[in-house]
Coordinates of N, CA and C in Angstrom, one line a residue:
X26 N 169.4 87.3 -1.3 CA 169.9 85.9 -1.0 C 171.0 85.6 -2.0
X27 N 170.9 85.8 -3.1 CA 171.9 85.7 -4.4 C 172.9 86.1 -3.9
X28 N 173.2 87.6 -3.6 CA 174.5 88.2 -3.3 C 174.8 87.6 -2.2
X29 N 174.1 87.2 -1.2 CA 174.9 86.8 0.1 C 175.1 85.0 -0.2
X30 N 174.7 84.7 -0.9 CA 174.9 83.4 -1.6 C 176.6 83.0 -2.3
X31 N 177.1 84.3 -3.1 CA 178.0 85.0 -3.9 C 179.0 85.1 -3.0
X32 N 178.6 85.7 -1.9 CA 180.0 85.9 -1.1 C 180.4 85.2 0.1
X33 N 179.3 84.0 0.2 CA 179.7 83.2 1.0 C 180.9 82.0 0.2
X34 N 180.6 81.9 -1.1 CA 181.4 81.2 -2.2 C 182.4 81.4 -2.1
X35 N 182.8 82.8 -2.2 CA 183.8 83.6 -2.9 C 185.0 83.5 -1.1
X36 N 184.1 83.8 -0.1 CA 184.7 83.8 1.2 C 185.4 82.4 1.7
X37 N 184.4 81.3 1.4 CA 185.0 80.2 1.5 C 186.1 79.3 0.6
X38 N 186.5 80.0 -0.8 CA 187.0 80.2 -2.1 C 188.6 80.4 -1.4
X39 N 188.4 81.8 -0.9 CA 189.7 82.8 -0.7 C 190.2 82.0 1.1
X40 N 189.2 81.5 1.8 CA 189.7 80.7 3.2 C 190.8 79.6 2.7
X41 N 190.0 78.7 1.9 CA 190.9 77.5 1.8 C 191.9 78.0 0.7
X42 N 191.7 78.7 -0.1 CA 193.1 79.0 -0.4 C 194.2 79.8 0.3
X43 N 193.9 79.8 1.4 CA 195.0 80.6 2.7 C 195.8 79.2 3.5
X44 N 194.7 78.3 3.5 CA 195.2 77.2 4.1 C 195.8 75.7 3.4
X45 N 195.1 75.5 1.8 CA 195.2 74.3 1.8 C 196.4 73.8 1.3
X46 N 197.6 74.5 1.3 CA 198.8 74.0 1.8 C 198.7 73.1 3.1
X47 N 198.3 73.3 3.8 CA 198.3 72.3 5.0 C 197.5 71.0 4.8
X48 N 197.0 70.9 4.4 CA 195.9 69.6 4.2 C 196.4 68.5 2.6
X49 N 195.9 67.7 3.1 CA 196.4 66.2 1.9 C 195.1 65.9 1.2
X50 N 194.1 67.1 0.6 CA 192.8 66.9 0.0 C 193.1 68.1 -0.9
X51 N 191.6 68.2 -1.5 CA 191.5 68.9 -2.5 C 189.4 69.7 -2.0
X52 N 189.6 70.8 -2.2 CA 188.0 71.4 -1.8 C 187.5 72.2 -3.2
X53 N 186.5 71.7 -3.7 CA 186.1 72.2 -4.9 C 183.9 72.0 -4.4
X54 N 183.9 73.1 -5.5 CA 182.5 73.2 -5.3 C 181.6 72.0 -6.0
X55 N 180.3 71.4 -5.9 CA 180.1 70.7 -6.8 C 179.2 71.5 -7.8
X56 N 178.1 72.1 -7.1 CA 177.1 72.3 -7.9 C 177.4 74.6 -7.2
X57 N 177.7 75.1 -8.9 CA 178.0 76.7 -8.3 C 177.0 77.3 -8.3
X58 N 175.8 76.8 -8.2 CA 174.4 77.4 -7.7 C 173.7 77.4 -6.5
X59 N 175.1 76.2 -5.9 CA 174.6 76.2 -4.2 C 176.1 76.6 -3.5
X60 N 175.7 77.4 -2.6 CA 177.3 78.2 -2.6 C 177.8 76.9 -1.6
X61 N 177.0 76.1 -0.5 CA 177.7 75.5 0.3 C 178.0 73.8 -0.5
X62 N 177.3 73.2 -0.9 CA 178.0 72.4 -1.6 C 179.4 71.9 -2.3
X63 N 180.0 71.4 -1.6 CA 181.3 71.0 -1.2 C 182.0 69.5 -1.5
X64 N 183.2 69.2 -2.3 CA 183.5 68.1 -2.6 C 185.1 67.6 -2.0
X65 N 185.3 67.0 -1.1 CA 186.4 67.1 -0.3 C 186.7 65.7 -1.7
X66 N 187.9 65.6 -1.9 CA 189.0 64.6 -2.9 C 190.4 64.4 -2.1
X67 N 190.5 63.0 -1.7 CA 192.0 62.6 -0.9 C 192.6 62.2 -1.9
X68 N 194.3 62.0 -1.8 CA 194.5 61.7 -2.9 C 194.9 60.0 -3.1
X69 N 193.7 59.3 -2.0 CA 193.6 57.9 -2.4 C 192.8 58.0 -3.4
X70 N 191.4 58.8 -3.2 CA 190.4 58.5 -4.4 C 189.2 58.7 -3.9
X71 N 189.4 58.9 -2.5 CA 187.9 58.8 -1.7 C 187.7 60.2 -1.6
X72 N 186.6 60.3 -1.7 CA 185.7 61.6 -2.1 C 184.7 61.6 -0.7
X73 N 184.2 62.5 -0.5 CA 183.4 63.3 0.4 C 182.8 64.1 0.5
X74 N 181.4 64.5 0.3 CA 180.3 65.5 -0.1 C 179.8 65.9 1.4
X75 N 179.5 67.1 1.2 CA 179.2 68.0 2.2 C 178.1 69.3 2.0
X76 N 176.9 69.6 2.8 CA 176.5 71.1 2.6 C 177.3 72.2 3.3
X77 N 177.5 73.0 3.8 CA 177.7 74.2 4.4 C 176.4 75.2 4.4
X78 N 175.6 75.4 4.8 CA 174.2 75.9 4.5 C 174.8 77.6 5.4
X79 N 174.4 78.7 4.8 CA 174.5 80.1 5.2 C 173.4 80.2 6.1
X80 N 173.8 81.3 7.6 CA 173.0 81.1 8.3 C 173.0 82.7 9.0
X81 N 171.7 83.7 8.8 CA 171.8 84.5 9.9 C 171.3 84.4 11.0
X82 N 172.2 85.1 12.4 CA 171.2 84.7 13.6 C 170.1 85.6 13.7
X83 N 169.2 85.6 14.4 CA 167.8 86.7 14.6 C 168.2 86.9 16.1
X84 N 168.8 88.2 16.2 CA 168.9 89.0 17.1 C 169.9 87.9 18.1
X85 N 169.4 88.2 20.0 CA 170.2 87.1 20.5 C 169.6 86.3 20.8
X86 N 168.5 86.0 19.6 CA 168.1 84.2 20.2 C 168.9 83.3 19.3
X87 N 168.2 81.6 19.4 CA 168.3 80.9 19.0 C 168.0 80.3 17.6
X88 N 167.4 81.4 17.0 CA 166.5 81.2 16.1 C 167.6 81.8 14.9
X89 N 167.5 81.1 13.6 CA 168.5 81.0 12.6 C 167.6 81.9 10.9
X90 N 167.8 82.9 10.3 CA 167.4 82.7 9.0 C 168.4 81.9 8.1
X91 N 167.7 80.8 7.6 CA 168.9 79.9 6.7 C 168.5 80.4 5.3
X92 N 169.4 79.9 4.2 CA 169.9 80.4 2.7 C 168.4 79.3 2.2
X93 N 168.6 78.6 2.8 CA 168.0 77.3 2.3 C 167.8 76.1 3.2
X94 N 166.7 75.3 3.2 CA 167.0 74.0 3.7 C 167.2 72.7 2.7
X95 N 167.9 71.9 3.1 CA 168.8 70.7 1.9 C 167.3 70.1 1.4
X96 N 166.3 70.6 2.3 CA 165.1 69.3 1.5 C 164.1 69.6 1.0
X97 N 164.5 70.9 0.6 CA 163.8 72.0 -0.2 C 163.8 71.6 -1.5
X98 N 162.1 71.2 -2.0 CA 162.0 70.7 -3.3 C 162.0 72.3 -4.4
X99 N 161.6 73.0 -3.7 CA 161.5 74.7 -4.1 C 161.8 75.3 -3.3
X100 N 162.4 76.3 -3.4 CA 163.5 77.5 -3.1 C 162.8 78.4 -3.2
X101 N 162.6 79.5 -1.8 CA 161.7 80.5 -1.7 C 163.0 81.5 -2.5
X102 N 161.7 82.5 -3.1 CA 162.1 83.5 -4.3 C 163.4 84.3 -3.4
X103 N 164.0 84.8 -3.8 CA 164.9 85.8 -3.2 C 164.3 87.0 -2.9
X104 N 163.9 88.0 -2.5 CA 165.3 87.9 -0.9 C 164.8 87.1 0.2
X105 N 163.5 86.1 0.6 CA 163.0 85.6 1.3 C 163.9 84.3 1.9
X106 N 164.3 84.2 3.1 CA 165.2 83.0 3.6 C 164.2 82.6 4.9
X107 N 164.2 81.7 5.0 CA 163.2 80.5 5.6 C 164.4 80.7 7.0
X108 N 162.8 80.9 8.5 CA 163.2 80.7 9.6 C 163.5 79.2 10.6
X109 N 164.4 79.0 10.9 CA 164.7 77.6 11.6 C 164.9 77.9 13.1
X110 N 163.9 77.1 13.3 CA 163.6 77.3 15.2 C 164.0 76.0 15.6
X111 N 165.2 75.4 15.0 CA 165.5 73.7 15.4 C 166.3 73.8 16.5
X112 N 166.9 74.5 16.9 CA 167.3 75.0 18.4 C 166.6 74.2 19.3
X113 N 165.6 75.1 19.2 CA 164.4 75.0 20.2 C 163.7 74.1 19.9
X114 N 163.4 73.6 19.2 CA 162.5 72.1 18.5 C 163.7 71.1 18.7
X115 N 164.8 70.9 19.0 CA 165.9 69.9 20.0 C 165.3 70.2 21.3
X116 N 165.7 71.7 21.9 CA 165.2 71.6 23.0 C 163.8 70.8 23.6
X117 N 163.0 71.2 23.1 CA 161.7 70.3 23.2 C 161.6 69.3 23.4
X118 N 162.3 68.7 22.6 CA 162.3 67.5 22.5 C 162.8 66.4 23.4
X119 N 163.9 67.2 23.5 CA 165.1 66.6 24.6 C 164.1 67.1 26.4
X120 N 163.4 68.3 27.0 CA 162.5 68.4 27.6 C 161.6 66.6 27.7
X121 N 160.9 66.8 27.1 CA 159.6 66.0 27.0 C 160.2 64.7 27.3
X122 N 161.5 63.9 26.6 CA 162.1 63.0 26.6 C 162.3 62.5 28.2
X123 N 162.5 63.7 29.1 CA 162.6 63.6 30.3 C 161.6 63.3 31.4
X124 N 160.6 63.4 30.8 CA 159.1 63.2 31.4 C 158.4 62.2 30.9
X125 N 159.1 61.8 30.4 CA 158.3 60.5 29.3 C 159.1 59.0 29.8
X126 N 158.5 58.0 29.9 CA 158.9 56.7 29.9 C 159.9 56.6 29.2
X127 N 161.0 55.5 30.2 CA 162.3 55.4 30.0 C 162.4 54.7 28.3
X128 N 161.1 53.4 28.3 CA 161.0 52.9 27.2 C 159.8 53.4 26.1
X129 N 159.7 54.8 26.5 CA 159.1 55.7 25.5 C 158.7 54.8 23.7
X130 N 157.4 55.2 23.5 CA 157.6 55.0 21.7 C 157.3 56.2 20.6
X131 N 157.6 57.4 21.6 CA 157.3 58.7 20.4 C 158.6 58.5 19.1
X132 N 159.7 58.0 19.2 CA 160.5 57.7 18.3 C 160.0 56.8 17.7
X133 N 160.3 55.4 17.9 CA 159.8 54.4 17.2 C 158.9 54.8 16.6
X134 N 157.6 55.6 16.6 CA 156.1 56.4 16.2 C 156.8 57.0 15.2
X135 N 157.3 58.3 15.2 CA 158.0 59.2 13.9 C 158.7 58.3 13.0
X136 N 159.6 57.2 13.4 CA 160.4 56.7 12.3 C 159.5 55.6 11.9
X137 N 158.5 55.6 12.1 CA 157.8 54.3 11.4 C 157.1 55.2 10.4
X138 N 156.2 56.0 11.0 CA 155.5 57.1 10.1 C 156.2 57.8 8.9
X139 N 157.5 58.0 9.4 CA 158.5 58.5 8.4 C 158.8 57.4 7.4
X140 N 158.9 56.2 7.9 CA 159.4 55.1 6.9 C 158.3 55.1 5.6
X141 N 156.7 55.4 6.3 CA 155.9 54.5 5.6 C 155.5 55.6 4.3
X142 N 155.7 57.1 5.0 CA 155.7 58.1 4.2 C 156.8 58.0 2.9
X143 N 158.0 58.0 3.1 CA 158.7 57.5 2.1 C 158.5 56.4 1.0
X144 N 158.0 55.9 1.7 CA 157.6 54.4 0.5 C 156.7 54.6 0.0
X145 N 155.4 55.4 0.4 CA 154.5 55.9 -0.4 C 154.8 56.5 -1.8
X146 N 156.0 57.9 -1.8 CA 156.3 58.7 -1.9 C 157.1 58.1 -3.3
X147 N 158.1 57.3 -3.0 CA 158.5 56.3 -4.2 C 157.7 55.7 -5.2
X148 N 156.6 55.3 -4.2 CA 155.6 54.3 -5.2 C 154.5 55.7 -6.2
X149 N 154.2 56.7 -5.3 CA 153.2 57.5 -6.2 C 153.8 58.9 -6.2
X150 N 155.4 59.3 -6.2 CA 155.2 60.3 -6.2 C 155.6 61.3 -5.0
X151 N 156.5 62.4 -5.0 CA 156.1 63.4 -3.9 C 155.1 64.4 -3.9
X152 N 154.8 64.3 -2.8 CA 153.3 65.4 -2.5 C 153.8 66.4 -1.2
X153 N 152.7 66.9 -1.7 CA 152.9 68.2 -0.3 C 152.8 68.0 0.9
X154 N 152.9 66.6 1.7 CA 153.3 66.2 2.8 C 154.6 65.8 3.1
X155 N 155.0 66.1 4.4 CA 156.7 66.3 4.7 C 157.0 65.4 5.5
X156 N 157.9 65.1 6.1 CA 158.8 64.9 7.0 C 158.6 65.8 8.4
X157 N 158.8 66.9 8.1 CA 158.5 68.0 8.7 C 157.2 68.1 9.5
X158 N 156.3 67.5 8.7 CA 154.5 67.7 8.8 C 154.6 66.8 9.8
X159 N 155.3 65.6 9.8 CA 155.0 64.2 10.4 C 155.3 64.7 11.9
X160 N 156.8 65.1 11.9 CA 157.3 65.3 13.0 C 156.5 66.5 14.1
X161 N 155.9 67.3 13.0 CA 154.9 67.9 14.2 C 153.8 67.9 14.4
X162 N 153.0 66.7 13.4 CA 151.9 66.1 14.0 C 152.7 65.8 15.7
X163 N 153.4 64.4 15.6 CA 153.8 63.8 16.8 C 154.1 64.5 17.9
X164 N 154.7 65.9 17.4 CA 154.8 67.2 18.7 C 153.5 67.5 19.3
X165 N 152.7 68.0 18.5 CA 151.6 68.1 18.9 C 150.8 67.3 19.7
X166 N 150.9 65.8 19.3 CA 150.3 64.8 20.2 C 151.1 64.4 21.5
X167 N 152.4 64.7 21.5 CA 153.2 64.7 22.7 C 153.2 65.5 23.9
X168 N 152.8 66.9 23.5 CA 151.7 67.9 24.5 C 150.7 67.7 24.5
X169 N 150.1 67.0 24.1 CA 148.7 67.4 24.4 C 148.4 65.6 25.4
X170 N 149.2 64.7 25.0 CA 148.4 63.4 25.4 C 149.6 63.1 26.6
X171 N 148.6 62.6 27.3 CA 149.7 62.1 28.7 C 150.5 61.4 29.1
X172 N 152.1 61.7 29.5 CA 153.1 61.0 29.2 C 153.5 59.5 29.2
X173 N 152.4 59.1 30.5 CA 152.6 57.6 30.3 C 151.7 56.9 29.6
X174 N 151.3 57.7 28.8 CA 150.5 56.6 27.1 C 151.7 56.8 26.4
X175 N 152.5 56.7 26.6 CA 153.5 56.9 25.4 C 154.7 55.4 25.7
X176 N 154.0 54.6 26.2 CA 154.8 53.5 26.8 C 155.2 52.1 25.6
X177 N 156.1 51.8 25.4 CA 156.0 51.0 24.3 C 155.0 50.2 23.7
X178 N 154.5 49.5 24.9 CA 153.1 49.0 25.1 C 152.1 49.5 24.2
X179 N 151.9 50.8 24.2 CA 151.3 52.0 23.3 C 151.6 52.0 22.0
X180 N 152.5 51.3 21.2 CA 153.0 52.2 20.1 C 151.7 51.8 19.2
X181 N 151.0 51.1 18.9 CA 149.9 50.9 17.8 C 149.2 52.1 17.8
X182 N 148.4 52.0 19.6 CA 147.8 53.6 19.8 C 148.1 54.4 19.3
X183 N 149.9 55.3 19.7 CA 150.0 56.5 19.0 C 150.3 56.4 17.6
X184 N 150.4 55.3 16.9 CA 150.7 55.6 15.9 C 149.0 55.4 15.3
X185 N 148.2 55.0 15.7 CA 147.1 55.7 15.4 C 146.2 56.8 15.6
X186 N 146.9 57.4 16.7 CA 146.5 58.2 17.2 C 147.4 59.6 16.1
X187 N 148.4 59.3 15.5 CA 149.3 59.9 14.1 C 148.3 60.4 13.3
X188 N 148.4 59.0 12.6 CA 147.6 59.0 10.9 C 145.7 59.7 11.5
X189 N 145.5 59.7 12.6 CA 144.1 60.3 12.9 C 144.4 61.7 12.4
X190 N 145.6 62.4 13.3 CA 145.7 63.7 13.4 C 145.9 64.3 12.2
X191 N 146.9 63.1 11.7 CA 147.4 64.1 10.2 C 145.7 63.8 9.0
X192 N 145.2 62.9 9.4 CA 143.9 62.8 8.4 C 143.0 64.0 8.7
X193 N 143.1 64.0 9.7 CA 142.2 65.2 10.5 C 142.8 66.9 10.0
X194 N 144.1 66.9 10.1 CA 144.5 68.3 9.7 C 144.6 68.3 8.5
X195 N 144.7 67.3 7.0 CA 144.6 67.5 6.2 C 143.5 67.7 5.3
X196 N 142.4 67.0 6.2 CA 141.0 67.6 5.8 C 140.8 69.1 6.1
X197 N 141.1 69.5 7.2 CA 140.9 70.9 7.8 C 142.0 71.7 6.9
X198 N 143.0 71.0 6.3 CA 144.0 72.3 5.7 C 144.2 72.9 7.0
X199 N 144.6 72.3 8.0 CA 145.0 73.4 8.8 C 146.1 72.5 9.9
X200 N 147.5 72.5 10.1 CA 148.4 72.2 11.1 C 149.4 73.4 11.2
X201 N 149.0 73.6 12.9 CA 150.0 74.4 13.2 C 150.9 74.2 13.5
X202 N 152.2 75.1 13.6 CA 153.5 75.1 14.1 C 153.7 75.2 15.2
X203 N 154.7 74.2 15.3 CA 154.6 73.2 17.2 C 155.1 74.2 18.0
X204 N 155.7 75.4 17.8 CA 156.2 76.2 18.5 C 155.7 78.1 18.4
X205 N 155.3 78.2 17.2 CA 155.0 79.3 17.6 C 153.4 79.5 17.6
X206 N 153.2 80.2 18.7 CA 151.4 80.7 19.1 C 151.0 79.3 19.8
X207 N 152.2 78.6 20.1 CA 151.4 77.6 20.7 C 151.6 77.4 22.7
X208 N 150.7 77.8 22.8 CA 150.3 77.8 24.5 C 150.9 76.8 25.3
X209 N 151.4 75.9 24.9 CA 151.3 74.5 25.8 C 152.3 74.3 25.5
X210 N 153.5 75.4 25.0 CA 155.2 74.8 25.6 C 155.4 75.0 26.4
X211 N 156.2 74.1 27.0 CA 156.7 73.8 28.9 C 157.7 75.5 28.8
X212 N 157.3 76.2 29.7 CA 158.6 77.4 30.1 C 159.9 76.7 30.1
X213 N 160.3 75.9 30.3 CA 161.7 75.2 30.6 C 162.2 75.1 29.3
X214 N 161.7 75.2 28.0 CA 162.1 75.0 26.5 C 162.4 76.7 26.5
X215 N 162.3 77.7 27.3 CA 162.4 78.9 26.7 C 162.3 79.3 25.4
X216 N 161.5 79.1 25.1 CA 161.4 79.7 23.3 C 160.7 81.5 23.9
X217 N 161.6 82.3 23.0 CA 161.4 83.4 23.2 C 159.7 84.2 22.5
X218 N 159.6 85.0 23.6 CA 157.9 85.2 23.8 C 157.7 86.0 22.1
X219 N 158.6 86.4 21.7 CA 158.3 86.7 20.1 C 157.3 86.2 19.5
X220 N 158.1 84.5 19.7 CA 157.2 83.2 19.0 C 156.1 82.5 19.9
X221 N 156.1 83.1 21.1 CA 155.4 81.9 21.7 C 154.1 82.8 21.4
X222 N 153.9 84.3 21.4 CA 152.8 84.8 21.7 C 152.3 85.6 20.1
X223 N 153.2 84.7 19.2 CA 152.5 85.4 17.9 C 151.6 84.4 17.8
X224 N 150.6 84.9 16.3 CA 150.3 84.1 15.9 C 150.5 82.9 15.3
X225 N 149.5 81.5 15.5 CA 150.0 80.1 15.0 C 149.9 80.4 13.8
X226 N 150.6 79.7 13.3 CA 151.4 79.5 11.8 C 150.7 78.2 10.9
X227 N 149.9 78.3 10.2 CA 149.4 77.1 9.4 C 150.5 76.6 8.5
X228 N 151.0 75.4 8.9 CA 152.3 74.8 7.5 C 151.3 74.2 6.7
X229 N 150.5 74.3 6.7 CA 149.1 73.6 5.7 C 149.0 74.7 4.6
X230 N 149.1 76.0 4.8 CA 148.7 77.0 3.8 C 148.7 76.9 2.7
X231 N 149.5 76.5 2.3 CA 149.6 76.0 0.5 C 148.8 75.3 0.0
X232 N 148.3 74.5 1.0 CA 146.9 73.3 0.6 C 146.0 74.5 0.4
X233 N 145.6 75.1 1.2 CA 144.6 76.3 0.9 C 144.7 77.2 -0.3
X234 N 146.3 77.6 -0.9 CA 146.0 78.4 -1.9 C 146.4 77.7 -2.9
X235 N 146.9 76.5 -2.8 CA 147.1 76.1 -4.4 C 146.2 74.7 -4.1
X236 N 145.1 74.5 -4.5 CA 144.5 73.0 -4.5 C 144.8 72.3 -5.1
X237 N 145.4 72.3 -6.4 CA 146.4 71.5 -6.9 C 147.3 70.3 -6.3
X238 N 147.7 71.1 -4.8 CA 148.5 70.6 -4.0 C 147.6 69.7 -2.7
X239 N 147.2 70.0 -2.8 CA 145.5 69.4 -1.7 C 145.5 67.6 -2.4
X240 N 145.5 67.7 -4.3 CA 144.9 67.1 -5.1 C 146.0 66.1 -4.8
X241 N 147.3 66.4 -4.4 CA 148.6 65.6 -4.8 C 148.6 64.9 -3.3

């Protein structure tokens, strides 16, 4: 990861200095331990931050190995780069959206959940529950529960029918990944049978081997 970290730097380094004669900015790195981190400077004064995140594809799907993700409190060891199926977890999404009530509340549901998670998070701390976690509790409940409960009308329900799930899988130490080994994606999301027919994926696992993290 380091070396390909190195020469994505060094590549993006030697690009803009081929071009930025043309441009009325200035491109400088901010932090040289993240190669995409990026500081655009005009010469009014106004500044502009940016990631560039390194990305391999996996074969001819959709599916990405990234360098990193921006909201990575820890950074898997090298040479290990974390797989991103957000392709296909848009697709899904954008699917379901279609089958669901015009005035749907599975949004409203995740950004309320997400809001309430954050403020938690400020007041005691971050813990080993995500963003991530939230959003596929709500996947989860979106296959499985029938589309016209999901009607504005609804939103107390599913947002109780949320904090059930996630109480429930964090007692169990056990939530799977909304996409792979999971039976009950619509064919129309094509997620490739690699993922659909491996095994499900526990994003809980850490709770299992570090209890530490259970405690937080």
């Amino acid at each position: 990861k380091d070396q390909v970290m190195k020469w994505f730097q060094v590549s993006v380094t030697k690009a803009w200095g081929r071009i930025s004669h043309k441009y009325d900015f200035e491109v400088t790195f901010r932090n040289l331990d993240s190669a995409g981190a990026l500081k655009i400077r005009f010469r009014s004064g106004k500044v502009v931050v940016l990631n560039l995140i390194p990305v391999v594809q996996l074969g001819d799907t959709d599916a990405y190995f990234v360098s990193h993700f921006p909201s990575d409190r820890d950074s898997l060891p090298d040479p290990y780069w974390p797989l991103s199926l957000s392709v296909y977890e848009r697709n899904l999404m954008k699917h379901l959206a279609k089958h669901l009530p015009q005035t749907s509340c599975h949004l409203h549901c995740l950004q309320i959940v997400t809001f309430l998670h954050r403020k938690q998070s400020r007041l005691t701390g971050q813990s080993a529950l995500t963003s991530y976690h939230l959003k596929t509790a709500v996947v989860h409940l979106l296959l499985s529960t029938r589309t016209a409960a999901w009607g504005t009308e609804s939103l107390e329900r599913r947002l109780q029918d949320v904090f059930s799930f996630l109480q429930r899988s964090l007692q169990e130490k056990k939530l799977h990944h909304a996409l792979i080994g999971n039976s009950k994606l619509p064919e129309e999301v094509q997620v490739p049978e690699i993922f659909r027919k491996a095994e499900p994926i526990n994003l809980f696992r850490s709770l299992v081997l570090q209890t530490d993290l259970y405690a937080a």
